Coordinates of C-alpha atoms and ligand atoms in Angstrom, one line a residue:
M1 CA -27.7 29.3 15.1
P2 CA -30.0 30.1 18.0
D3 CA -28.5 30.8 21.3
R4 CA -29.0 27.6 23.3
G5 CA -27.3 29.0 26.4
V6 CA -24.1 27.1 26.1
R7 CA -21.1 29.5 26.4
I8 CA -17.8 28.7 24.8
T9 CA -14.9 30.9 25.7
I10 CA -11.7 30.7 23.6
D11 CA -8.5 32.0 25.1
L12 CA -6.4 33.2 22.2
Q13 CA -3.4 33.9 24.3
A14 CA -3.4 30.3 25.5
L15 CA -3.5 29.3 21.8
Q16 CA -0.5 31.4 21.1
H17 CA 1.3 30.0 24.1
N18 CA 0.7 26.5 22.8
F19 CA 1.9 27.3 19.4
Q20 CA 5.1 28.7 20.8
L21 CA 5.5 25.5 22.8
A22 CA 5.3 23.6 19.5
Q23 CA 8.0 25.8 18.0
R24 CA 10.3 25.5 21.1
S25 CA 9.8 21.8 21.1
A26 CA 11.2 21.5 17.5
P27 CA 13.4 24.5 17.1
N28 CA 14.8 23.4 13.7
S29 CA 11.4 22.9 12.1
K30 CA 8.8 25.1 10.6
T31 CA 5.4 24.8 12.2
M32 CA 2.2 24.4 10.3
A33 CA -0.9 25.2 12.4
V34 CA -3.6 22.7 11.6
I35 CA -6.9 24.6 11.7
K36 CA -9.2 22.1 9.9
A37 CA -12.7 21.4 11.2
D38 CA -13.1 25.1 12.2
A39 CA -9.9 24.9 14.2
Y40 CA -11.2 21.8 16.1
G41 CA -14.3 23.7 17.0
H42 CA -12.4 26.9 18.1
G43 CA -13.1 29.0 15.0
A44 CA -10.7 28.9 12.1
L45 CA -10.8 32.6 11.3
E46 CA -10.2 33.8 14.8
C47 CA -7.5 31.2 15.5
G48 CA -5.9 31.8 12.1
R49 CA -5.7 35.5 12.8
A50 CA -4.5 35.0 16.4
L51 CA -1.6 32.8 15.0
S52 CA -0.8 34.9 12.0
A53 CA 2.3 36.5 13.6
Y54 CA 3.6 33.0 14.6
A55 CA 2.5 30.3 12.1
D56 CA 4.7 29.4 9.2
A57 CA 1.7 28.0 7.4
Y58 CA -1.7 26.6 8.0
A59 CA -3.5 23.4 7.1
V60 CA -7.2 22.8 6.4
V61 CA -9.0 20.0 4.5
F62 CA -11.5 21.8 2.2
L63 CA -11.0 24.5 -0.4
D64 CA -13.8 26.6 1.1
E65 CA -12.0 26.6 4.4
A66 CA -8.9 28.0 2.7
K67 CA -10.9 30.5 0.7
A68 CA -12.4 31.9 3.9
L69 CA -9.0 32.2 5.4
R70 CA -7.7 34.1 2.4
E71 CA -10.7 36.4 2.5
A72 CA -10.0 37.0 6.2
G73 CA -6.5 38.3 5.2
I74 CA -4.4 35.3 6.0
H75 CA -1.5 35.4 3.5
Q76 CA 0.7 32.5 4.7
P77 CA 0.8 29.3 2.8
I78 CA -2.3 27.1 3.4
L79 CA -2.1 23.4 2.7
L80 CA -5.1 21.4 1.6
L81 CA -4.5 18.1 3.5
Q82 CA -6.6 15.9 1.2
G83 CA -5.6 17.8 -1.9
C84 CA -8.0 18.7 -4.8
R85 CA -10.9 16.7 -6.0
S86 CA -11.2 18.2 -9.5
I87 CA -9.2 20.2 -12.0
H88 CA -11.6 23.0 -11.2
D89 CA -10.6 22.9 -7.5
L90 CA -7.0 22.8 -8.6
E91 CA -7.5 26.0 -10.6
Q92 CA -9.0 27.7 -7.7
A93 CA -6.3 26.5 -5.4
A94 CA -3.7 28.0 -7.7
A95 CA -5.6 31.3 -7.9
L96 CA -5.6 31.4 -4.1
E97 CA -1.9 30.4 -3.9
L98 CA -2.7 27.4 -1.8
W99 CA -0.5 24.4 -1.4
T100 CA -2.0 21.0 -2.2
V101 CA -1.5 17.4 -1.3
V102 CA -1.2 14.7 -3.9
H103 CA -2.1 11.4 -2.4
S104 CA -3.7 9.5 -5.3
K105 CA -3.2 8.5 -8.9
E106 CA -6.3 10.5 -9.8
Q107 CA -4.8 13.7 -8.3
L108 CA -1.5 13.0 -10.1
R109 CA -3.4 12.8 -13.4
M110 CA -5.2 16.0 -12.6
H111 CA -1.9 17.8 -12.2
E112 CA -0.7 16.4 -15.5
L113 CA -3.8 17.6 -17.3
A114 CA -4.3 21.0 -15.6
K115 CA -3.2 24.2 -17.3
L116 CA -2.6 26.6 -14.5
P117 CA -1.7 30.3 -14.7
Q118 CA 1.0 29.6 -12.2
P119 CA 2.3 26.3 -10.7
V120 CA 1.2 25.2 -7.3
T121 CA 3.3 23.8 -4.4
V122 CA 2.7 20.1 -3.9
W123 CA 3.1 18.0 -0.9
L124 CA 3.4 14.4 -2.0
K125 CA 1.9 12.0 0.5
L126 CA 3.2 8.6 1.3
D127 CA 1.5 5.9 3.3
T128 CA 4.0 4.5 5.7
G129 CA 1.7 2.6 8.0
M130 CA -1.4 4.7 8.6
G131 CA -3.3 2.9 5.8
R132 CA -5.4 5.9 4.9
L133 CA -4.2 8.3 2.2
G134 CA -1.0 8.2 0.3
F135 CA 1.1 6.4 -2.2
A136 CA 2.8 3.1 -1.4
L137 CA 6.6 3.6 -0.9
A138 CA 7.4 1.5 -4.0
E139 CA 5.4 4.0 -6.1
L140 CA 7.4 7.0 -4.9
P141 CA 10.1 7.2 -7.6
G142 CA 7.6 6.9 -10.4
V143 CA 5.1 9.4 -9.0
Y144 CA 7.9 11.8 -8.1
A145 CA 9.3 11.7 -11.6
R146 CA 5.9 12.3 -13.2
L147 CA 5.1 15.2 -10.8
S148 CA 8.4 16.8 -11.5
E149 CA 7.5 16.9 -15.1
C150 CA 4.2 18.7 -14.5
Q151 CA 4.1 22.4 -15.5
S152 CA 1.4 22.8 -12.9
V153 CA 3.7 21.8 -10.1
S154 CA 6.3 24.0 -8.4
P155 CA 9.8 22.5 -8.5
S156 CA 10.2 22.1 -4.7
I157 CA 8.1 19.1 -3.7
T158 CA 7.6 18.3 0.0
L159 CA 7.2 14.6 1.0
M160 CA 4.8 13.9 3.9
T161 CA 3.5 11.0 5.8
H162 CA 1.1 10.7 8.8
L163 CA 1.7 8.8 12.0
A164 CA -0.8 6.2 13.2
C165 CA 0.3 5.5 16.8
A166 CA 2.4 8.4 18.0
D167 CA -0.1 8.9 20.8
E168 CA 1.3 5.7 22.4
R169 CA 4.8 6.5 23.6
H170 CA 6.1 3.0 23.3
N171 CA 4.4 1.9 20.2
P172 CA 7.2 0.7 17.8
L173 CA 5.2 1.7 14.7
T174 CA 6.3 5.3 14.9
L175 CA 9.9 4.5 14.5
E176 CA 9.1 2.0 11.7
Q177 CA 7.1 4.7 9.9
C178 CA 10.0 7.1 10.2
Q179 CA 12.5 4.6 8.9
R180 CA 10.4 3.6 6.0
F181 CA 9.8 7.2 5.1
R182 CA 13.4 8.3 5.3
K183 CA 14.6 5.2 3.4
A184 CA 12.2 5.8 0.6
S185 CA 13.0 9.5 0.3
A186 CA 16.7 9.4 1.0
S187 CA 17.8 10.1 -2.6
M188 CA 15.2 12.8 -3.3
P189 CA 15.8 16.5 -3.1
C190 CA 12.7 17.2 -1.0
S191 CA 11.7 18.7 2.3
H192 CA 10.0 16.3 4.7
S193 CA 7.0 16.5 7.0
I194 CA 6.1 13.7 9.4
A195 CA 5.2 14.9 12.9
N196 CA 1.8 15.8 14.3
S197 CA 1.3 17.1 17.9
A198 CA 2.4 13.7 19.4
G199 CA 5.4 13.6 17.2
V200 CA 6.4 17.2 18.1
L201 CA 6.1 16.6 21.8
G202 CA 7.2 13.1 22.2
W203 CA 9.2 11.8 19.2
P204 CA 12.1 14.1 18.3
I205 CA 13.0 11.6 15.5
T206 CA 9.9 12.6 13.7
H207 CA 10.8 16.3 13.5
A208 CA 11.5 17.5 10.0
E209 CA 11.6 20.7 7.9
W210 CA 7.8 20.9 8.6
N211 CA 5.8 19.8 11.5
R212 CA 2.0 19.8 11.5
V213 CA 0.3 20.5 14.8
G214 CA -3.3 20.5 15.7
I215 CA -4.6 19.2 19.0
M216 CA -1.8 20.7 21.1
L217 CA -2.6 24.2 19.9
Y218 CA -6.0 23.8 21.5
G219 CA -4.6 22.6 24.8
G220 CA -5.5 18.9 24.2
T221 CA -3.0 16.2 25.1
P222 CA -2.0 14.1 22.1
F223 CA -0.9 11.2 24.4
V224 CA -3.0 8.5 26.0
D225 CA -0.9 8.7 29.1
S226 CA 0.0 12.3 29.8
S227 CA -2.2 15.2 30.8
A228 CA -2.1 18.5 28.8
A229 CA -1.0 20.3 31.9
D230 CA 2.0 18.0 32.4
L231 CA 3.1 18.8 28.9
G232 CA 3.0 22.5 29.6
L233 CA -0.1 23.1 27.4
K234 CA -2.7 25.7 28.4
S235 CA -6.4 25.0 28.1
V236 CA -7.9 27.1 25.3
M237 CA -11.7 26.3 25.4
D238 CA -14.0 26.8 28.3
V239 CA -17.5 25.3 28.0
E240 CA -20.1 26.5 30.4
S241 CA -23.8 26.4 30.9
T242 CA -26.3 27.1 33.7
L243 CA -28.0 25.2 36.5
I244 CA -31.7 25.7 35.6
A245 CA -33.4 23.6 38.4
I246 CA -32.8 21.8 41.6
Q247 CA -35.2 18.9 42.6
N248 CA -35.4 17.3 46.0
H249 CA -36.0 13.6 45.4
V250 CA -37.1 10.8 47.8
P251 CA -35.5 7.4 47.9
G252 CA -36.6 5.2 45.0
D253 CA -37.2 8.1 42.6
M254 CA -36.1 7.3 39.1
L255 CA -34.2 9.8 37.0
G256 CA -34.2 10.5 33.3
Y257 CA -34.7 8.4 30.2
G258 CA -34.7 4.7 30.8
A259 CA -35.2 5.4 34.5
E260 CA -31.6 4.3 34.6
W261 CA -30.7 6.0 37.9
V262 CA -32.6 5.3 41.1
C263 CA -32.1 7.6 44.1
P264 CA -30.7 5.6 47.0
E265 CA -31.7 8.2 49.5
A266 CA -33.4 11.6 49.8
M267 CA -31.2 13.9 47.7
P268 CA -31.0 17.1 45.7
V269 CA -30.5 16.7 41.9
G270 CA -29.5 19.6 39.6
V271 CA -30.6 20.1 36.0
V272 CA -27.9 21.6 33.7
A273 CA -28.9 23.2 30.4
I274 CA -26.7 21.2 28.1
G275 CA -27.2 18.0 26.3
Y276 CA -26.3 16.0 23.2
G277 CA -28.2 18.6 21.1
D278 CA -25.3 20.9 22.0
G279 CA -22.8 18.2 21.1
Y280 CA -22.2 17.0 24.7
P281 CA -21.5 13.3 24.6
R282 CA -24.6 11.2 25.3
G283 CA -22.5 8.1 26.0
I284 CA -20.6 9.6 29.0
R285 CA -20.4 7.3 32.0
N286 CA -19.4 8.4 35.5
G287 CA -18.8 11.9 34.1
N288 CA -18.4 15.1 36.1
V289 CA -19.0 18.8 35.9
L290 CA -17.7 21.6 37.9
I291 CA -19.9 24.0 40.0
G292 CA -17.8 26.7 41.5
K293 CA -14.9 24.7 42.8
Q294 CA -17.0 21.6 43.5
I295 CA -17.0 18.4 41.3
A296 CA -20.5 17.1 40.7
R297 CA -21.3 13.7 39.2
I298 CA -23.5 13.4 36.2
I299 CA -26.3 10.8 36.9
G300 CA -28.8 9.1 34.5
R301 CA -28.7 9.5 30.8
V302 CA -27.8 12.7 29.1
S303 CA -30.8 14.2 27.3
M304 CA -31.0 16.4 24.2
D305 CA -31.0 19.7 26.1
S306 CA -30.2 18.8 29.7
L307 CA -28.3 16.6 32.0
L308 CA -28.7 15.7 35.7
I309 CA -26.1 16.1 38.4
D310 CA -25.9 14.7 41.9
L311 CA -25.9 17.7 44.4
R312 CA -25.4 15.7 47.6
G313 CA -22.9 17.6 49.7
I314 CA -22.7 20.4 47.1
T315 CA -23.6 24.0 47.6
A316 CA -25.5 25.2 44.4
H317 CA -28.2 27.5 43.4
V318 CA -30.4 27.8 40.4
G319 CA -28.7 30.1 38.0
D320 CA -25.2 29.0 38.9
N321 CA -22.5 28.6 36.3
V322 CA -21.6 25.0 35.4
V323 CA -18.3 24.2 33.8
L324 CA -18.4 21.2 31.4
W325 CA -14.7 21.4 30.6
G326 CA -11.9 24.1 30.5
A327 CA -9.0 25.5 32.3
K328 CA -10.4 24.4 35.7
F329 CA -11.6 21.0 34.5
P330 CA -9.5 19.2 31.9
V331 CA -11.2 18.1 28.7
E332 CA -9.2 14.9 28.8
E333 CA -11.1 13.8 31.9
V334 CA -14.4 14.3 30.1
A335 CA -13.0 12.5 27.1
Q336 CA -12.0 9.5 29.2
S337 CA -15.5 9.2 30.8
A338 CA -17.0 9.5 27.4
A339 CA -14.7 6.8 25.9
T340 CA -13.4 9.2 23.3
I341 CA -10.6 11.8 22.7
S342 CA -10.6 15.5 23.3
Y343 CA -10.5 16.1 19.6
E344 CA -14.0 14.7 19.2
L345 CA -15.5 16.7 22.1
M346 CA -14.0 19.9 20.9
C347 CA -15.2 19.4 17.3
Q348 CA -18.7 18.5 18.3
I349 CA -19.5 21.0 21.0
R350 CA -21.7 23.9 19.9
G351 CA -22.5 27.2 21.6
R352 CA -22.1 30.9 21.5
R353 CA -18.3 31.5 21.2
H354 CA -16.6 34.4 22.9
Y355 CA -12.9 35.2 22.4
R356 CA -10.5 36.7 24.9
Ligands
PLP401 C1 -5.2 16.5 11.6 C2 -3.8 16.3 11.0 C3 -2.7 16.7 11.7 C4 -2.7 17.2 13.1 O1 -2.8 16.2 14.1 P1 -2.8 16.5 15.6 O2 -2.8 15.1 16.2 O3 -4.1 17.2 15.9 O4 -1.7 17.3 15.9 C5 -1.5 16.5 11.1 N1 -1.4 15.9 9.9 C6 -2.5 15.5 9.2 C7 -2.3 14.9 7.8 C8 -3.7 15.6 9.8 O5 -4.8 15.2 9.1

């Protein structure tokens, strides 16, 4: 990837701090570090290594992600969150000693047909209200019985489900999902896994043998109504670029595509070298950046390689560092202006990554 000038700094100590907060928040659970989507844009190998002294297990989505972690020397269990897509994948998963989810009849059938050199550990996924992947609760006894018969499946099966609304602290669906899950699984000799980051931090009732945490590791708040700092999380990703021009405009000057922004007075406008080509959200409205300790407002439409900022009342020079988000400027504020969540911003941003 060519160096487009965007600098992404990842603070691995902050990542470790956040992982330990997850463990302290649920002291009776084991904690699985979710490092799918290249660790939410933070680098799966680097984050995986940084957590290897702490994490009880990891979770990714794709076989290739797990393979890369094994090649990087990660020896903990790695769960494939969407399971395997073919018997061939299942054979590879077994060879790599991965854990795999079974969420569909097709996957159940694959396990029945596969001849593996050694059985794999299976997490059986139930749909308790997310409406995405997983078996209906009524199917559980039948599916469990069939899986237990499979020579390709290790005897200890973990039951899992995923929460749809745990980010809203008062949404009753979380309790309902827990109740459905525990009722359906009460008579089964299985470990359980329910909680994501929101469950770990806000819903003790969701804590089980295993919790699966993603966003909180990266210093993102999982809640719609609490900041990451208030939860004790440390920011992990700093995104910075450079002020490459300052233009002095006269009243009536129109700025950027669509001539959307019209200068109400004579004013200095800065050009920052980052745009949607770097994964910065084009749809942002009333967004801000940080120059030194000063907040500057983004004006006009975000371009592919640049965006404009209002420099009225701000001391700035060409070449100055501009912070898009990070320890000094919370990603959740940017997410709010862009009508999205920190997860999406972190996953989409591209740049040269440095670790410290
Ligand atoms: C991504 C994911 C998680 C982690 O969710 P966060 O909200 O990032 O903590 C947990 N479980 C499953 C099944 C997931 O897909």
